[in-house]
């Protein structure tokens, strides 16, 4: 890809519009994808449009589609949208939110297909009659293939609940470390428990009837596992699988809480973060009417203690409220004391215990999950109260 320099700045040639654009990481991906569409998928350049303002279709829309492919419907002799592609920079993982984003464009353009890409991976979906998106296989499809629906669908990957013997298998644990779900410097003695903890969180079925009422909140719906990414206050991000729950909060509103386990990266002489050990964290993220954010980041390596045949989980109460900065730990504890006083144990926030050296059932882990959801909700409530002042 040729880079042009002008006045000390770098530009790329947009082969669709015939102009130079700033050579941003996203623009590099966009031009790489356009080249792939033309050279590999045999899509005519005149059928491709970049950065389409959707206000041209719906004057109330403020959205903009990265790449749109058009075709002529021979039956009606009218131009129709065939494919919409959402482009992300190479370092951005493709998640459910990326797909939701391009689907919001599809609701206006009514395309037959949507796709998401970061330049490394390209996922193409066909829109079914019920409005859902079904993933295609990774085969190379041409323009004519898409027009004529000459496509194949990928088999849906599903996780299954693994036995403790399977969890304890060294190759499985090494896979979790390699995929970034267990920190590479986390104590190996914790590995079997953490492998079981992740499997329990993601796929252990709920064995009781919903909703589950618990100390002022209510677990209304189990959304299962899905791929997401959420960032923390320090600028880090945690892409991977989370288990989602619809929760009626202390304020009586509904929000989605997602729980996932991840390993942090080991850093040596990083220009921003310096040196940092790798460890394993348990994250609880929130999605509500105000947006989405990481509610709780629990450093498992430093926050659990072994007691006979179980591990107990504690949190120190640290919290950051956006631009307001760090919140005094005593203030966090005061909020916990107000809404869930029994979580204050040994001057820390106690989140529950889970058995070691065995599979964890829902009955054994339900209180831990509910404590996580409740504590995350209390933290969100405190953040919101601080931001209103």
Short mmCIF file of C-alpha atoms in Angstrom, two decimals:
data_model
loop_
_atom_site.label_atom_id
_atom_site.label_comp_id
_atom_site.label_asym_id
_atom_site.label_seq_id
_atom_site.Cartn_x
_atom_site.Cartn_y
_atom_site.Cartn_z
CA UNK A 1 0.00 0.00 0.00
CA UNK A 2 1.62 3.21 -1.16
CA UNK A 3 1.97 6.03 1.36
CA UNK A 4 2.01 9.63 0.12
CA UNK A 5 3.67 12.39 2.12
CA UNK A 6 2.51 15.99 2.11
CA UNK A 7 3.61 18.74 4.50
CA UNK A 8 5.13 16.13 6.78
CA UNK A 9 1.88 14.12 6.99
CA UNK A 10 1.10 10.67 5.58
CA UNK A 11 -1.81 9.96 3.22
CA UNK A 12 -3.40 7.03 1.39
CA UNK A 13 -5.09 7.07 -1.99
CA UNK A 14 -8.82 6.28 -1.78
CA UNK A 15 -9.36 4.28 -4.97
CA UNK A 16 -13.14 4.68 -4.68
CA UNK A 17 -13.35 8.46 -4.40
CA UNK A 18 -10.03 9.23 -6.09
CA UNK A 19 -8.75 11.43 -3.25
CA UNK A 20 -5.99 11.31 -0.63
CA UNK A 21 -6.99 10.51 2.94
CA UNK A 22 -4.96 10.69 6.19
CA UNK A 23 -3.17 7.35 6.70
CA UNK A 24 -4.92 6.42 9.95
CA UNK A 25 -4.90 2.76 11.08
CA UNK A 26 -8.61 2.49 10.20
CA UNK A 27 -8.08 4.05 6.76
CA UNK A 28 -5.30 1.57 6.02
CA UNK A 29 -7.73 -1.24 6.78
CA UNK A 30 -10.48 0.38 4.68
CA UNK A 31 -8.25 0.66 1.61
CA UNK A 32 -6.95 -2.88 2.16
CA UNK A 33 -10.56 -4.13 2.23
CA UNK A 34 -11.53 -2.15 -0.87
CA UNK A 35 -8.60 -3.67 -2.72
CA UNK A 36 -9.72 -7.14 -1.59
CA UNK A 37 -13.29 -6.46 -2.75
CA UNK A 38 -12.13 -5.41 -6.21
CA UNK A 39 -9.29 -7.86 -6.82
CA UNK A 40 -10.48 -10.98 -4.99
CA UNK A 41 -14.28 -10.70 -4.80
CA UNK A 42 -14.51 -9.19 -8.30
CA UNK A 43 -16.77 -6.34 -7.19
CA UNK A 44 -16.84 -3.46 -9.69
CA UNK A 45 -15.22 -0.34 -8.24
CA UNK A 46 -18.24 1.70 -9.30
CA UNK A 47 -20.45 -0.49 -7.09
CA UNK A 48 -18.47 0.47 -3.96
CA UNK A 49 -19.07 3.56 -1.84
CA UNK A 50 -16.99 4.63 1.18
CA UNK A 51 -18.05 6.70 4.20
CA UNK A 52 -21.68 6.90 3.17
CA UNK A 53 -23.72 9.34 5.27
CA UNK A 54 -26.96 7.55 6.05
CA UNK A 55 -28.77 10.88 6.23
CA UNK A 56 -28.96 10.52 2.43
CA UNK A 57 -31.39 7.64 3.07
CA UNK A 58 -32.89 8.70 6.40
CA UNK A 59 -32.61 12.43 7.07
CA UNK A 60 -32.85 11.82 10.83
CA UNK A 61 -29.84 9.52 10.90
CA UNK A 62 -26.41 10.73 11.99
CA UNK A 63 -24.71 7.42 11.16
CA UNK A 64 -22.00 6.82 8.56
CA UNK A 65 -21.20 3.47 6.96
CA UNK A 66 -17.53 2.69 6.24
CA UNK A 67 -18.05 0.67 3.04
CA UNK A 68 -21.24 -0.01 1.11
CA UNK A 69 -21.59 -2.28 -1.94
CA UNK A 70 -24.52 -1.77 -4.31
CA UNK A 71 -26.04 -3.88 -7.09
CA UNK A 72 -28.86 -3.62 -9.63
CA UNK A 73 -31.87 -5.79 -8.88
CA UNK A 74 -32.72 -7.08 -12.36
CA UNK A 75 -36.29 -7.92 -11.38
CA UNK A 76 -37.10 -4.33 -10.38
CA UNK A 77 -34.29 -2.59 -12.32
CA UNK A 78 -33.48 -0.63 -9.16
CA UNK A 79 -30.26 -0.16 -7.20
CA UNK A 80 -30.16 -1.98 -3.87
CA UNK A 81 -27.68 -2.28 -1.04
CA UNK A 82 -25.95 -5.65 -1.16
CA UNK A 83 -23.29 -5.43 1.55
CA UNK A 84 -22.31 -3.07 4.39
CA UNK A 85 -18.85 -3.38 5.94
CA UNK A 86 -17.83 -1.93 9.30
CA UNK A 87 -14.08 -1.31 9.49
CA UNK A 88 -12.03 -1.29 12.69
CA UNK A 89 -8.33 -0.66 13.30
CA UNK A 90 -6.12 -3.78 13.48
CA UNK A 91 -5.83 -3.69 17.28
CA UNK A 92 -9.62 -3.61 17.78
CA UNK A 93 -11.21 -7.05 18.30
CA UNK A 94 -14.39 -7.97 16.46
CA UNK A 95 -17.14 -8.34 19.05
CA UNK A 96 -20.91 -8.49 19.39
CA UNK A 97 -20.93 -4.69 19.64
CA UNK A 98 -19.17 -4.39 16.27
CA UNK A 99 -21.87 -6.55 14.73
CA UNK A 100 -24.59 -4.53 16.48
CA UNK A 101 -23.06 -1.37 15.03
CA UNK A 102 -23.20 -2.56 11.43
CA UNK A 103 -26.69 -3.97 12.00
CA UNK A 104 -27.85 -0.47 12.93
CA UNK A 105 -26.75 0.62 9.43
CA UNK A 106 -28.51 -2.38 7.90
CA UNK A 107 -31.79 -1.34 9.50
CA UNK A 108 -31.66 1.75 7.28
CA UNK A 109 -30.00 0.44 4.11
CA UNK A 110 -31.77 -2.96 4.14
CA UNK A 111 -28.71 -4.79 2.80
CA UNK A 112 -28.68 -8.51 2.09
CA UNK A 113 -25.33 -8.92 3.89
CA UNK A 114 -23.24 -7.19 6.53
CA UNK A 115 -19.57 -7.67 7.37
CA UNK A 116 -17.09 -6.62 10.06
CA UNK A 117 -13.31 -6.52 9.72
CA UNK A 118 -10.14 -5.26 11.40
CA UNK A 119 -7.90 -6.07 8.47
CA UNK A 120 -6.91 -9.39 10.00
CA UNK A 121 -10.30 -11.07 10.20
CA UNK A 122 -13.33 -10.63 7.93
CA UNK A 123 -16.72 -11.93 9.03
CA UNK A 124 -19.60 -11.82 6.54
CA UNK A 125 -23.20 -12.37 7.65
CA UNK A 126 -26.39 -12.88 5.66
CA UNK A 127 -29.53 -11.21 7.00
CA UNK A 128 -32.28 -13.75 7.48
CA UNK A 129 -36.01 -13.12 7.04
CA UNK A 130 -36.43 -12.73 10.81
CA UNK A 131 -33.83 -9.93 10.83
CA UNK A 132 -31.03 -11.93 12.46
CA UNK A 133 -27.52 -12.20 11.03
CA UNK A 134 -26.11 -15.63 10.18
CA UNK A 135 -22.35 -16.03 9.78
CA UNK A 136 -20.99 -17.35 6.49
CA UNK A 137 -18.06 -19.72 6.16
CA UNK A 138 -14.64 -18.20 5.55
CA UNK A 139 -14.57 -19.17 1.89
CA UNK A 140 -13.89 -16.55 -0.78
CA UNK A 141 -17.20 -15.30 -2.19
CA UNK A 142 -17.50 -13.28 -5.37
CA UNK A 143 -19.85 -10.42 -6.18
CA UNK A 144 -22.02 -12.84 -8.19
CA UNK A 145 -22.03 -15.36 -5.33
CA UNK A 146 -23.47 -12.77 -2.97
CA UNK A 147 -26.04 -11.53 -5.47
CA UNK A 148 -27.22 -15.09 -6.21
CA UNK A 149 -27.05 -16.25 -2.55
CA UNK A 150 -24.46 -18.86 -3.51
CA UNK A 151 -23.11 -18.99 0.05
CA UNK A 152 -22.63 -21.46 2.89
CA UNK A 153 -23.28 -20.89 6.57
CA UNK A 154 -20.71 -21.52 9.28
CA UNK A 155 -21.56 -24.03 11.97
CA UNK A 156 -22.32 -22.31 15.25
CA UNK A 157 -19.63 -22.91 17.83
CA UNK A 158 -20.94 -23.81 21.24
CA UNK A 159 -19.16 -24.26 24.53
CA UNK A 160 -20.03 -27.20 26.68
CA UNK A 161 -19.70 -27.61 30.42
CA UNK A 162 -16.46 -29.50 30.96
CA UNK A 163 -15.79 -32.00 33.72
CA UNK A 164 -13.16 -31.20 36.34
CA UNK A 165 -10.81 -33.80 34.81
CA UNK A 166 -11.06 -32.01 31.45
CA UNK A 167 -10.55 -28.62 33.12
CA UNK A 168 -7.46 -29.91 34.92
CA UNK A 169 -5.81 -31.12 31.70
CA UNK A 170 -2.55 -29.21 31.19
CA UNK A 171 -3.17 -28.56 27.48
CA UNK A 172 -6.53 -26.95 28.27
CA UNK A 173 -4.98 -24.72 30.93
CA UNK A 174 -2.14 -23.75 28.57
CA UNK A 175 -4.76 -22.81 25.99
CA UNK A 176 -6.43 -20.47 28.51
CA UNK A 177 -3.07 -18.85 29.22
CA UNK A 178 -2.26 -18.50 25.50
CA UNK A 179 -5.73 -17.02 24.78
CA UNK A 180 -5.35 -14.47 27.58
CA UNK A 181 -7.87 -15.86 30.07
CA UNK A 182 -5.29 -16.68 32.77
CA UNK A 183 -2.33 -14.43 33.57
CA UNK A 184 0.99 -15.97 32.60
CA UNK A 185 2.49 -15.14 36.03
CA UNK A 186 -0.50 -16.31 38.08
CA UNK A 187 0.49 -19.00 40.58
CA UNK A 188 0.24 -22.39 38.78
CA UNK A 189 -1.36 -23.84 41.92
CA UNK A 190 -4.41 -21.69 41.09
CA UNK A 191 -4.67 -22.81 37.47
CA UNK A 192 -7.11 -25.75 37.92
CA UNK A 193 -9.42 -23.62 40.08
CA UNK A 194 -9.33 -20.70 37.64
CA UNK A 195 -10.02 -22.98 34.66
CA UNK A 196 -13.05 -24.35 36.51
CA UNK A 197 -14.11 -20.84 37.56
CA UNK A 198 -14.16 -19.63 33.96
CA UNK A 199 -16.10 -22.67 32.74
CA UNK A 200 -18.58 -22.27 35.59
CA UNK A 201 -19.11 -18.57 34.88
CA UNK A 202 -19.60 -18.99 31.13
CA UNK A 203 -21.69 -22.15 30.78
CA UNK A 204 -22.95 -23.55 34.10
CA UNK A 205 -26.76 -23.72 33.67
CA UNK A 206 -28.96 -21.93 36.19
CA UNK A 207 -30.70 -24.66 38.15
CA UNK A 208 -33.54 -22.58 39.59
CA UNK A 209 -36.48 -20.60 38.23
CA UNK A 210 -35.89 -16.96 37.32
CA UNK A 211 -36.13 -14.27 38.52
CA UNK A 212 -33.79 -14.67 41.51
CA UNK A 213 -34.49 -12.04 44.19
CA UNK A 214 -31.40 -11.07 46.16
CA UNK A 215 -30.95 -8.20 48.65
CA UNK A 216 -32.72 -5.56 46.59
CA UNK A 217 -31.69 -6.70 43.10
CA UNK A 218 -33.17 -9.35 40.84
CA UNK A 219 -31.57 -11.59 38.23
CA UNK A 220 -34.20 -11.50 35.49
CA UNK A 221 -32.65 -13.28 32.50
CA UNK A 222 -29.59 -15.32 31.56
CA UNK A 223 -28.15 -14.08 28.24
CA UNK A 224 -25.49 -16.79 27.99
CA UNK A 225 -21.94 -16.18 26.78
CA UNK A 226 -20.84 -13.87 23.98
CA UNK A 227 -17.71 -12.07 22.81
CA UNK A 228 -17.22 -8.48 24.02
CA UNK A 229 -14.51 -6.04 25.04
CA UNK A 230 -14.60 -3.57 27.92
CA UNK A 231 -11.96 -1.09 29.02
CA UNK A 232 -10.79 0.05 32.44
CA UNK A 233 -9.90 3.48 33.82
CA UNK A 234 -6.20 2.92 33.05
CA UNK A 235 -6.86 2.53 29.32
CA UNK A 236 -6.56 -1.26 29.17
CA UNK A 237 -9.15 -3.51 27.54
CA UNK A 238 -10.36 -7.06 28.05
CA UNK A 239 -11.66 -8.71 24.87
CA UNK A 240 -13.12 -12.17 25.19
CA UNK A 241 -16.09 -14.19 26.40
CA UNK A 242 -18.45 -12.86 29.07
CA UNK A 243 -21.63 -14.31 30.57
CA UNK A 244 -24.47 -11.80 30.43
CA UNK A 245 -27.36 -11.33 32.87
CA UNK A 246 -30.31 -8.94 32.79
CA UNK A 247 -30.55 -7.48 36.30
CA UNK A 248 -33.19 -5.31 37.93
CA UNK A 249 -31.03 -2.93 39.93
CA UNK A 250 -31.37 -1.30 43.34
CA UNK A 251 -33.04 1.65 41.62
CA UNK A 252 -35.61 -0.61 39.93
CA UNK A 253 -34.10 -0.16 36.45
CA UNK A 254 -32.92 -2.95 34.18
CA UNK A 255 -29.27 -3.25 33.12
CA UNK A 256 -27.11 -5.94 31.55
CA UNK A 257 -24.20 -7.15 33.66
CA UNK A 258 -21.49 -9.29 32.07
CA UNK A 259 -18.93 -11.35 33.98
CA UNK A 260 -15.65 -12.62 32.51
CA UNK A 261 -12.19 -13.75 33.57
CA UNK A 262 -9.00 -12.51 31.86
CA UNK A 263 -5.24 -12.43 32.18
CA UNK A 264 -3.40 -9.10 32.06
CA UNK A 265 -0.27 -8.64 29.95
CA UNK A 266 3.21 -8.65 31.44
CA UNK A 267 4.87 -5.30 30.76
CA UNK A 268 8.58 -4.47 30.76
CA UNK A 269 9.69 -0.85 30.37
CA UNK A 270 6.39 0.12 28.76
CA UNK A 271 6.49 3.85 27.82
CA UNK A 272 3.15 4.48 29.57
CA UNK A 273 2.69 1.80 32.23
CA UNK A 274 6.31 0.90 32.97
CA UNK A 275 6.82 -2.57 34.48
CA UNK A 276 3.86 -4.69 35.51
CA UNK A 277 3.39 -8.32 36.40
CA UNK A 278 0.81 -10.45 34.64
CA UNK A 279 -2.11 -11.57 36.80
CA UNK A 280 -5.69 -12.81 36.44
CA UNK A 281 -8.73 -10.57 36.91
CA UNK A 282 -12.45 -11.12 37.24
CA UNK A 283 -14.39 -8.38 35.47
CA UNK A 284 -17.98 -7.28 35.82
CA UNK A 285 -19.12 -4.88 33.08
CA UNK A 286 -22.37 -2.93 32.88
CA UNK A 287 -24.54 -1.94 29.93
CA UNK A 288 -27.43 0.43 30.61
CA UNK A 289 -29.12 3.51 29.16
CA UNK A 290 -26.01 5.58 29.96
CA UNK A 291 -23.68 3.34 27.93
CA UNK A 292 -21.30 0.59 28.98
CA UNK A 293 -18.28 0.42 31.25
CA UNK A 294 -16.22 -1.87 33.47
CA UNK A 295 -17.88 -1.84 36.91
CA UNK A 296 -15.52 -4.08 38.83
CA UNK A 297 -12.01 -5.36 38.17
CA UNK A 298 -11.03 -7.93 40.79
CA UNK A 299 -7.35 -8.96 40.88
CA UNK A 300 -7.85 -12.64 41.67
CA UNK A 301 -4.18 -13.28 42.44
CA UNK A 302 -4.34 -10.80 45.36
CA UNK A 303 -7.99 -11.11 46.31
CA UNK A 304 -8.60 -14.75 47.17
CA UNK A 305 -7.58 -16.77 50.17
CA UNK A 306 -7.65 -20.52 50.57
CA UNK A 307 -9.61 -21.91 53.48
CA UNK A 308 -9.66 -25.68 53.81
CA UNK A 309 -11.49 -26.87 50.65
CA UNK A 310 -12.64 -23.50 49.32
CA UNK A 311 -11.42 -20.16 48.04
CA UNK A 312 -12.82 -16.94 49.54
CA UNK A 313 -13.05 -13.76 47.44
CA UNK A 314 -12.47 -10.24 48.80
CA UNK A 315 -12.21 -6.77 47.27
CA UNK A 316 -10.37 -3.81 48.76
CA UNK A 317 -13.01 -1.27 47.72
CA UNK A 318 -10.94 0.73 45.24
CA UNK A 319 -13.07 2.63 42.74
CA UNK A 320 -12.60 5.28 40.06
CA UNK A 321 -15.45 7.58 39.02
CA UNK A 322 -14.43 8.70 35.53
CA UNK A 323 -13.04 12.24 35.41
CA UNK A 324 -13.78 12.62 39.12
CA UNK A 325 -10.83 10.30 39.78
CA UNK A 326 -10.34 7.88 42.66
CA UNK A 327 -13.03 7.57 45.31
CA UNK A 328 -12.07 7.21 48.96
CA UNK A 329 -12.27 3.54 49.96
CA UNK A 330 -14.11 4.52 53.13
CA UNK A 331 -16.86 6.07 51.01
CA UNK A 332 -17.21 2.84 49.05
CA UNK A 333 -17.47 0.87 52.28
CA UNK A 334 -20.11 3.28 53.57
CA UNK A 335 -22.22 2.59 50.45
CA UNK A 336 -21.75 -1.15 50.89
CA UNK A 337 -22.73 -0.80 54.54
CA UNK A 338 -25.91 1.01 53.51
CA UNK A 339 -27.08 -1.41 50.79
CA UNK A 340 -25.41 -4.74 51.66
CA UNK A 341 -23.87 -4.61 55.17
CA UNK A 342 -23.24 -8.36 55.30
CA UNK A 343 -20.65 -7.95 52.51
CA UNK A 344 -18.35 -6.11 54.94
CA UNK A 345 -16.13 -8.76 56.53
CA UNK A 346 -12.71 -8.19 58.12
CA UNK A 347 -12.84 -4.56 56.90
CA UNK A 348 -13.01 -5.76 53.27
CA UNK A 349 -15.80 -6.44 50.82
CA UNK A 350 -16.52 -10.16 50.96
CA UNK A 351 -17.86 -11.55 47.68
CA UNK A 352 -18.33 -15.18 48.65
CA UNK A 353 -16.56 -18.52 48.44
CA UNK A 354 -16.31 -21.34 45.92
CA UNK A 355 -15.20 -24.96 46.36
CA UNK A 356 -11.77 -26.07 45.20
CA UNK A 357 -10.70 -29.28 43.41
CA UNK A 358 -14.16 -30.03 42.02
CA UNK A 359 -16.77 -28.89 39.52
CA UNK A 360 -18.79 -25.92 40.80
CA UNK A 361 -22.56 -26.33 40.59
CA UNK A 362 -25.00 -23.42 40.27
CA UNK A 363 -26.25 -24.08 43.81
CA UNK A 364 -22.69 -23.76 45.10
CA UNK A 365 -21.88 -20.64 43.07
CA UNK A 366 -25.17 -18.76 42.96
CA UNK A 367 -24.48 -16.59 46.01
CA UNK A 368 -21.04 -15.64 44.64
CA UNK A 369 -22.57 -14.57 41.29
CA UNK A 370 -25.32 -12.61 43.03
CA UNK A 371 -22.80 -10.91 45.33
CA UNK A 372 -20.77 -9.87 42.28
CA UNK A 373 -23.86 -8.42 40.60
CA UNK A 374 -24.96 -6.64 43.77
CA UNK A 375 -21.52 -5.18 44.50
CA UNK A 376 -21.13 -4.03 40.89
CA UNK A 377 -24.54 -2.34 41.10
CA UNK A 378 -23.60 -0.58 44.37
CA UNK A 379 -20.39 0.67 42.75
CA UNK A 380 -22.34 1.92 39.73
CA UNK A 381 -24.81 3.67 42.01
CA UNK A 382 -21.97 5.41 43.86
CA UNK A 383 -20.32 6.45 40.58
CA UNK A 384 -23.55 7.93 39.29
CA UNK A 385 -24.22 9.79 42.53
CA UNK A 386 -20.72 11.29 42.46
CA UNK A 387 -21.04 12.36 38.81
CA UNK A 388 -24.33 14.16 39.53
CA UNK A 389 -22.66 16.46 42.04
#
